Amino acid sequence: MINIIIEDRNGNIEPIEIPEGISLSLMEVLKASEYNVLATCGGMALCATCHVQVLEGQDQLGQPNDAELDMLDTLPDAEQNSRLACQIRVDESLNGCKFRIAGREN
Ligand code: FES
């Protein structure tokens, strides 16, 4: 199992267990876990409604690609630890990471 921790917009912190070997993005895992993530663009790095902040484990993630960086640049509330959840592949390397959901709710 891959274990990550999610903090929602209300500050509630919950662990999520994800089976290894699934080929999903963090955005898809959050939606499947019934977090309120709009993901309007469907994972194309075009809407930023899947914005998350990496609270722990930032160096375990791969570097953001240009499309992700360009989109993050447009966000007024982006921080140095901001990422787009749709651009993060969920695999074993995420074990122990902690994310805060930051994107718009509607
Ligand atoms: S789902 Fe639109 S940018 Fe991630």
PDB file of N, CA and C in Angstrom, residues 44-104:
ATOM      1  N   MET A  44      -5.389  18.179 -17.523  1.00  0.00           N
ATOM      2  CA  MET A  44      -4.531  18.677 -18.606  1.00  0.00           C
ATOM      3  C   MET A  44      -3.603  19.816 -18.170  1.00  0.00           C
ATOM      4  N   ALA A  45      -3.516  20.089 -16.888  1.00  0.00           N
ATOM      5  CA  ALA A  45      -2.709  21.203 -16.366  1.00  0.00           C
ATOM      6  C   ALA A  45      -3.187  22.547 -16.905  1.00  0.00           C
ATOM      7  N   LEU A  46      -4.508  22.684 -17.072  1.00  0.00           N
ATOM      8  CA  LEU A  46      -5.056  23.908 -17.664  1.00  0.00           C
ATOM      9  C   LEU A  46      -5.980  24.692 -16.734  1.00  0.00           C
ATOM     10  N   CYS A  47      -6.398  24.118 -15.612  1.00  0.00           N
ATOM     11  CA  CYS A  47      -7.403  24.822 -14.799  1.00  0.00           C
ATOM     12  C   CYS A  47      -6.906  25.188 -13.404  1.00  0.00           C
ATOM     13  N   ALA A  48      -5.957  24.456 -12.895  1.00  0.00           N
ATOM     14  CA  ALA A  48      -5.388  24.688 -11.553  1.00  0.00           C
ATOM     15  C   ALA A  48      -6.379  24.488 -10.425  1.00  0.00           C
ATOM     16  N   THR A  49      -7.547  23.920 -10.707  1.00  0.00           N
ATOM     17  CA  THR A  49      -8.477  23.634  -9.603  1.00  0.00           C
ATOM     18  C   THR A  49      -8.041  22.397  -8.815  1.00  0.00           C
ATOM     19  N   CYS A  50      -6.970  21.762  -9.221  1.00  0.00           N
ATOM     20  CA  CYS A  50      -6.429  20.626  -8.472  1.00  0.00           C
ATOM     21  C   CYS A  50      -5.174  21.037  -7.691  1.00  0.00           C
ATOM     22  N   HIS A  51      -5.033  22.329  -7.461  1.00  0.00           N
ATOM     23  CA  HIS A  51      -3.870  22.876  -6.745  1.00  0.00           C
ATOM     24  C   HIS A  51      -3.736  22.237  -5.355  1.00  0.00           C
ATOM     25  N   VAL A  52      -2.558  21.743  -5.061  1.00  0.00           N
ATOM     26  CA  VAL A  52      -2.254  21.249  -3.713  1.00  0.00           C
ATOM     27  C   VAL A  52      -0.931  21.858  -3.259  1.00  0.00           C
ATOM     28  N   GLN A  53      -0.752  21.888  -1.957  1.00  0.00           N
ATOM     29  CA  GLN A  53       0.547  22.259  -1.408  1.00  0.00           C
ATOM     30  C   GLN A  53       1.166  21.026  -0.784  1.00  0.00           C
ATOM     31  N   VAL A  54       2.431  20.842  -1.030  1.00  0.00           N
ATOM     32  CA  VAL A  54       3.149  19.678  -0.509  1.00  0.00           C
ATOM     33  C   VAL A  54       3.703  20.062   0.862  1.00  0.00           C
ATOM     34  N   LEU A  55       3.126  19.492   1.908  1.00  0.00           N
ATOM     35  CA  LEU A  55       3.547  19.838   3.265  1.00  0.00           C
ATOM     36  C   LEU A  55       4.724  18.986   3.718  1.00  0.00           C
ATOM     37  N   GLU A  56       4.778  17.758   3.232  1.00  0.00           N
ATOM     38  CA  GLU A  56       5.907  16.884   3.559  1.00  0.00           C
ATOM     39  C   GLU A  56       6.229  16.027   2.350  1.00  0.00           C
ATOM     40  N   GLY A  57       7.510  15.848   2.106  1.00  0.00           N
ATOM     41  CA  GLY A  57       7.940  14.929   1.048  1.00  0.00           C
ATOM     42  C   GLY A  57       8.141  15.583  -0.299  1.00  0.00           C
ATOM     43  N   GLN A  58       8.341  16.899  -0.302  1.00  0.00           N
ATOM     44  CA  GLN A  58       8.466  17.593  -1.589  1.00  0.00           C
ATOM     45  C   GLN A  58       9.598  17.006  -2.445  1.00  0.00           C
ATOM     46  N   ASP A  59      10.689  16.599  -1.794  1.00  0.00           N
ATOM     47  CA  ASP A  59      11.810  16.082  -2.586  1.00  0.00           C
ATOM     48  C   ASP A  59      11.579  14.651  -3.061  1.00  0.00           C
ATOM     49  N   GLN A  60      10.472  14.027  -2.648  1.00  0.00           N
ATOM     50  CA  GLN A  60      10.146  12.690  -3.155  1.00  0.00           C
ATOM     51  C   GLN A  60       9.419  12.764  -4.496  1.00  0.00           C
ATOM     52  N   LEU A  61       8.920  13.937  -4.831  1.00  0.00           N
ATOM     53  CA  LEU A  61       8.168  14.089  -6.073  1.00  0.00           C
ATOM     54  C   LEU A  61       9.112  14.460  -7.198  1.00  0.00           C
ATOM     55  N   GLY A  62       8.765  14.084  -8.397  1.00  0.00           N
ATOM     56  CA  GLY A  62       9.542  14.528  -9.545  1.00  0.00           C
ATOM     57  C   GLY A  62       9.372  16.026  -9.750  1.00  0.00           C
ATOM     58  N   GLN A  63      10.220  16.589 -10.565  1.00  0.00           N
ATOM     59  CA  GLN A  63      10.119  18.016 -10.849  1.00  0.00           C
ATOM     60  C   GLN A  63       8.881  18.309 -11.687  1.00  0.00           C
ATOM     61  N   PRO A  64       8.221  19.450 -11.454  1.00  0.00           N
ATOM     62  CA  PRO A  64       7.081  19.823 -12.303  1.00  0.00           C
ATOM     63  C   PRO A  64       7.520  20.070 -13.747  1.00  0.00           C
ATOM     64  N   ASN A  65       6.657  19.712 -14.683  1.00  0.00           N
ATOM     65  CA  ASN A  65       6.987  19.984 -16.090  1.00  0.00           C
ATOM     66  C   ASN A  65       6.627  21.435 -16.436  1.00  0.00           C
ATOM     67  N   ASP A  66       6.968  21.849 -17.647  1.00  0.00           N
ATOM     68  CA  ASP A  66       6.761  23.252 -18.029  1.00  0.00           C
ATOM     69  C   ASP A  66       5.296  23.660 -17.977  1.00  0.00           C
ATOM     70  N   ALA A  67       4.408  22.769 -18.426  1.00  0.00           N
ATOM     71  CA  ALA A  67       2.973  23.105 -18.435  1.00  0.00           C
ATOM     72  C   ALA A  67       2.487  23.356 -17.012  1.00  0.00           C
ATOM     73  N   GLU A  68       2.951  22.523 -16.092  1.00  0.00           N
ATOM     74  CA  GLU A  68       2.541  22.694 -14.696  1.00  0.00           C
ATOM     75  C   GLU A  68       3.104  24.003 -14.134  1.00  0.00           C
ATOM     76  N   LEU A  69       4.362  24.259 -14.391  1.00  0.00           N
ATOM     77  CA  LEU A  69       4.975  25.492 -13.884  1.00  0.00           C
ATOM     78  C   LEU A  69       4.277  26.727 -14.456  1.00  0.00           C
ATOM     79  N   ASP A  70       3.947  26.693 -15.747  1.00  0.00           N
ATOM     80  CA  ASP A  70       3.260  27.833 -16.367  1.00  0.00           C
ATOM     81  C   ASP A  70       1.923  28.076 -15.690  1.00  0.00           C
ATOM     82  N   MET A  71       1.187  27.004 -15.417  1.00  0.00           N
ATOM     83  CA  MET A  71      -0.130  27.143 -14.789  1.00  0.00           C
ATOM     84  C   MET A  71       0.018  27.650 -13.359  1.00  0.00           C
ATOM     85  N   LEU A  72       0.972  27.113 -12.622  1.00  0.00           N
ATOM     86  CA  LEU A  72       1.175  27.558 -11.239  1.00  0.00           C
ATOM     87  C   LEU A  72       1.536  29.040 -11.200  1.00  0.00           C
ATOM     88  N   ASP A  73       2.249  29.500 -12.229  1.00  0.00           N
ATOM     89  CA  ASP A  73       2.638  30.914 -12.305  1.00  0.00           C
ATOM     90  C   ASP A  73       1.433  31.843 -12.355  1.00  0.00           C
ATOM     91  N   THR A  74       0.298  31.350 -12.832  1.00  0.00           N
ATOM     92  CA  THR A  74      -0.892  32.197 -12.966  1.00  0.00           C
ATOM     93  C   THR A  74      -1.684  32.270 -11.657  1.00  0.00           C
ATOM     94  N   LEU A  75      -1.302  31.475 -10.671  1.00  0.00           N
ATOM     95  CA  LEU A  75      -2.091  31.414  -9.434  1.00  0.00           C
ATOM     96  C   LEU A  75      -1.623  32.455  -8.440  1.00  0.00           C
ATOM     97  N   PRO A  76      -2.520  33.323  -7.976  1.00  0.00           N
ATOM     98  CA  PRO A  76      -2.103  34.326  -6.994  1.00  0.00           C
ATOM     99  C   PRO A  76      -1.704  33.706  -5.660  1.00  0.00           C
ATOM    100  N   ASP A  77      -2.264  32.532  -5.347  1.00  0.00           N
ATOM    101  CA  ASP A  77      -1.976  31.941  -4.034  1.00  0.00           C
ATOM    102  C   ASP A  77      -0.970  30.796  -4.118  1.00  0.00           C
ATOM    103  N   ALA A  78      -0.240  30.715  -5.214  1.00  0.00           N
ATOM    104  CA  ALA A  78       0.757  29.645  -5.327  1.00  0.00           C
ATOM    105  C   ALA A  78       1.929  29.919  -4.405  1.00  0.00           C
ATOM    106  N   GLU A  79       2.417  28.863  -3.792  1.00  0.00           N
ATOM    107  CA  GLU A  79       3.578  28.947  -2.925  1.00  0.00           C
ATOM    108  C   GLU A  79       4.700  28.124  -3.554  1.00  0.00           C
ATOM    109  N   GLN A  80       5.840  28.204  -2.932  1.00  0.00           N
ATOM    110  CA  GLN A  80       6.991  27.463  -3.442  1.00  0.00           C
ATOM    111  C   GLN A  80       6.733  25.939  -3.393  1.00  0.00           C
ATOM    112  N   ASN A  81       5.818  25.499  -2.529  1.00  0.00           N
ATOM    113  CA  ASN A  81       5.519  24.059  -2.438  1.00  0.00           C
ATOM    114  C   ASN A  81       4.236  23.685  -3.185  1.00  0.00           C
ATOM    115  N   SER A  82       3.751  24.567  -4.054  1.00  0.00           N
ATOM    116  CA  SER A  82       2.513  24.289  -4.785  1.00  0.00           C
ATOM    117  C   SER A  82       2.758  23.327  -5.935  1.00  0.00           C
ATOM    118  N   ARG A  83       1.797  22.452  -6.155  1.00  0.00           N
ATOM    119  CA  ARG A  83       1.813  21.541  -7.302  1.00  0.00           C
ATOM    120  C   ARG A  83       0.392  21.380  -7.814  1.00  0.00           C
ATOM    121  N   LEU A  84       0.294  20.867  -9.037  1.00  0.00           N
ATOM    122  CA  LEU A  84      -0.999  20.472  -9.582  1.00  0.00           C
ATOM    123  C   LEU A  84      -1.145  18.969  -9.368  1.00  0.00           C
ATOM    124  N   ALA A  85      -2.207  18.587  -8.643  1.00  0.00           N
ATOM    125  CA  ALA A  85      -2.356  17.168  -8.300  1.00  0.00           C
ATOM    126  C   ALA A  85      -2.506  16.288  -9.534  1.00  0.00           C
ATOM    127  N   CYS A  86      -3.019  16.858 -10.626  1.00  0.00           N
ATOM    128  CA  CYS A  86      -3.210  16.038 -11.831  1.00  0.00           C
ATOM    129  C   CYS A  86      -1.889  15.692 -12.497  1.00  0.00           C
ATOM    130  N   GLN A  87      -0.831  16.385 -12.134  1.00  0.00           N
ATOM    131  CA  GLN A  87       0.466  16.127 -12.761  1.00  0.00           C
ATOM    132  C   GLN A  87       1.364  15.261 -11.873  1.00  0.00           C
ATOM    133  N   ILE A  88       0.817  14.795 -10.753  1.00  0.00           N
ATOM    134  CA  ILE A  88       1.590  13.943  -9.854  1.00  0.00           C
ATOM    135  C   ILE A  88       1.108  12.504 -10.005  1.00  0.00           C
ATOM    136  N   ARG A  89       1.970  11.639 -10.474  1.00  0.00           N
ATOM    137  CA  ARG A  89       1.654  10.207 -10.595  1.00  0.00           C
ATOM    138  C   ARG A  89       1.754   9.569  -9.225  1.00  0.00           C
ATOM    139  N   VAL A  90       0.754   8.768  -8.870  1.00  0.00           N
ATOM    140  CA  VAL A  90       0.800   8.105  -7.571  1.00  0.00           C
ATOM    141  C   VAL A  90       1.557   6.791  -7.711  1.00  0.00           C
ATOM    142  N   ASP A  91       2.668   6.706  -7.044  1.00  0.00           N
ATOM    143  CA  ASP A  91       3.403   5.439  -6.967  1.00  0.00           C
ATOM    144  C   ASP A  91       4.114   5.370  -5.620  1.00  0.00           C
ATOM    145  N   GLU A  92       4.922   4.348  -5.446  1.00  0.00           N
ATOM    146  CA  GLU A  92       5.544   4.091  -4.139  1.00  0.00           C
ATOM    147  C   GLU A  92       6.381   5.273  -3.650  1.00  0.00           C
ATOM    148  N   SER A  93       6.877   6.081  -4.588  1.00  0.00           N
ATOM    149  CA  SER A  93       7.751   7.176  -4.170  1.00  0.00           C
ATOM    150  C   SER A  93       6.994   8.218  -3.338  1.00  0.00           C
ATOM    151  N   LEU A  94       5.676   8.184  -3.380  1.00  0.00           N
ATOM    152  CA  LEU A  94       4.889   9.158  -2.615  1.00  0.00           C
ATOM    153  C   LEU A  94       4.660   8.740  -1.161  1.00  0.00           C
ATOM    154  N   ASN A  95       5.101   7.556  -0.809  1.00  0.00           N
ATOM    155  CA  ASN A  95       4.860   7.060   0.551  1.00  0.00           C
ATOM    156  C   ASN A  95       5.278   8.079   1.596  1.00  0.00           C
ATOM    157  N   GLY A  96       4.347   8.424   2.488  1.00  0.00           N
ATOM    158  CA  GLY A  96       4.657   9.343   3.573  1.00  0.00           C
ATOM    159  C   GLY A  96       4.477  10.809   3.228  1.00  0.00           C
ATOM    160  N   CYS A  97       4.141  11.110   1.986  1.00  0.00           N
ATOM    161  CA  CYS A  97       3.949  12.513   1.606  1.00  0.00           C
ATOM    162  C   CYS A  97       2.663  13.062   2.233  1.00  0.00           C
ATOM    163  N   LYS A  98       2.667  14.358   2.459  1.00  0.00           N
ATOM    164  CA  LYS A  98       1.477  15.018   3.018  1.00  0.00           C
ATOM    165  C   LYS A  98       1.120  16.198   2.129  1.00  0.00           C
ATOM    166  N   PHE A  99      -0.157  16.278   1.757  1.00  0.00           N
ATOM    167  CA  PHE A  99      -0.619  17.319   0.837  1.00  0.00           C
ATOM    168  C   PHE A  99      -1.771  18.089   1.473  1.00  0.00           C
ATOM    169  N   ARG A 100      -1.822  19.382   1.175  1.00  0.00           N
ATOM    170  CA  ARG A 100      -2.971  20.201   1.587  1.00  0.00           C
ATOM    171  C   ARG A 100      -3.728  20.613   0.333  1.00  0.00           C
ATOM    172  N   ILE A 101      -5.020  20.415   0.317  1.00  0.00           N
ATOM    173  CA  ILE A 101      -5.831  20.786  -0.834  1.00  0.00           C
ATOM    174  C   ILE A 101      -5.998  22.304  -0.837  1.00  0.00           C
ATOM    175  N   ALA A 102      -5.658  22.925  -1.966  1.00  0.00           N
ATOM    176  CA  ALA A 102      -5.635  24.381  -2.004  1.00  0.00           C
ATOM    177  C   ALA A 102      -6.493  24.973  -3.113  1.00  0.00           C
ATOM    178  N   GLY A 103      -6.912  24.184  -4.067  1.00  0.00           N
ATOM    179  CA  GLY A 103      -7.619  24.718  -5.231  1.00  0.00           C
ATOM    180  C   GLY A 103      -9.019  25.223  -4.912  1.00  0.00           C
ATOM    181  N   ARG A 104      -9.616  25.908  -5.886  1.00  0.00           N
ATOM    182  CA  ARG A 104     -10.968  26.449  -5.721  1.00  0.00           C
ATOM    183  C   ARG A 104     -11.976  25.326  -5.524  1.00  0.00           C
TER     184      ARG A 104
END
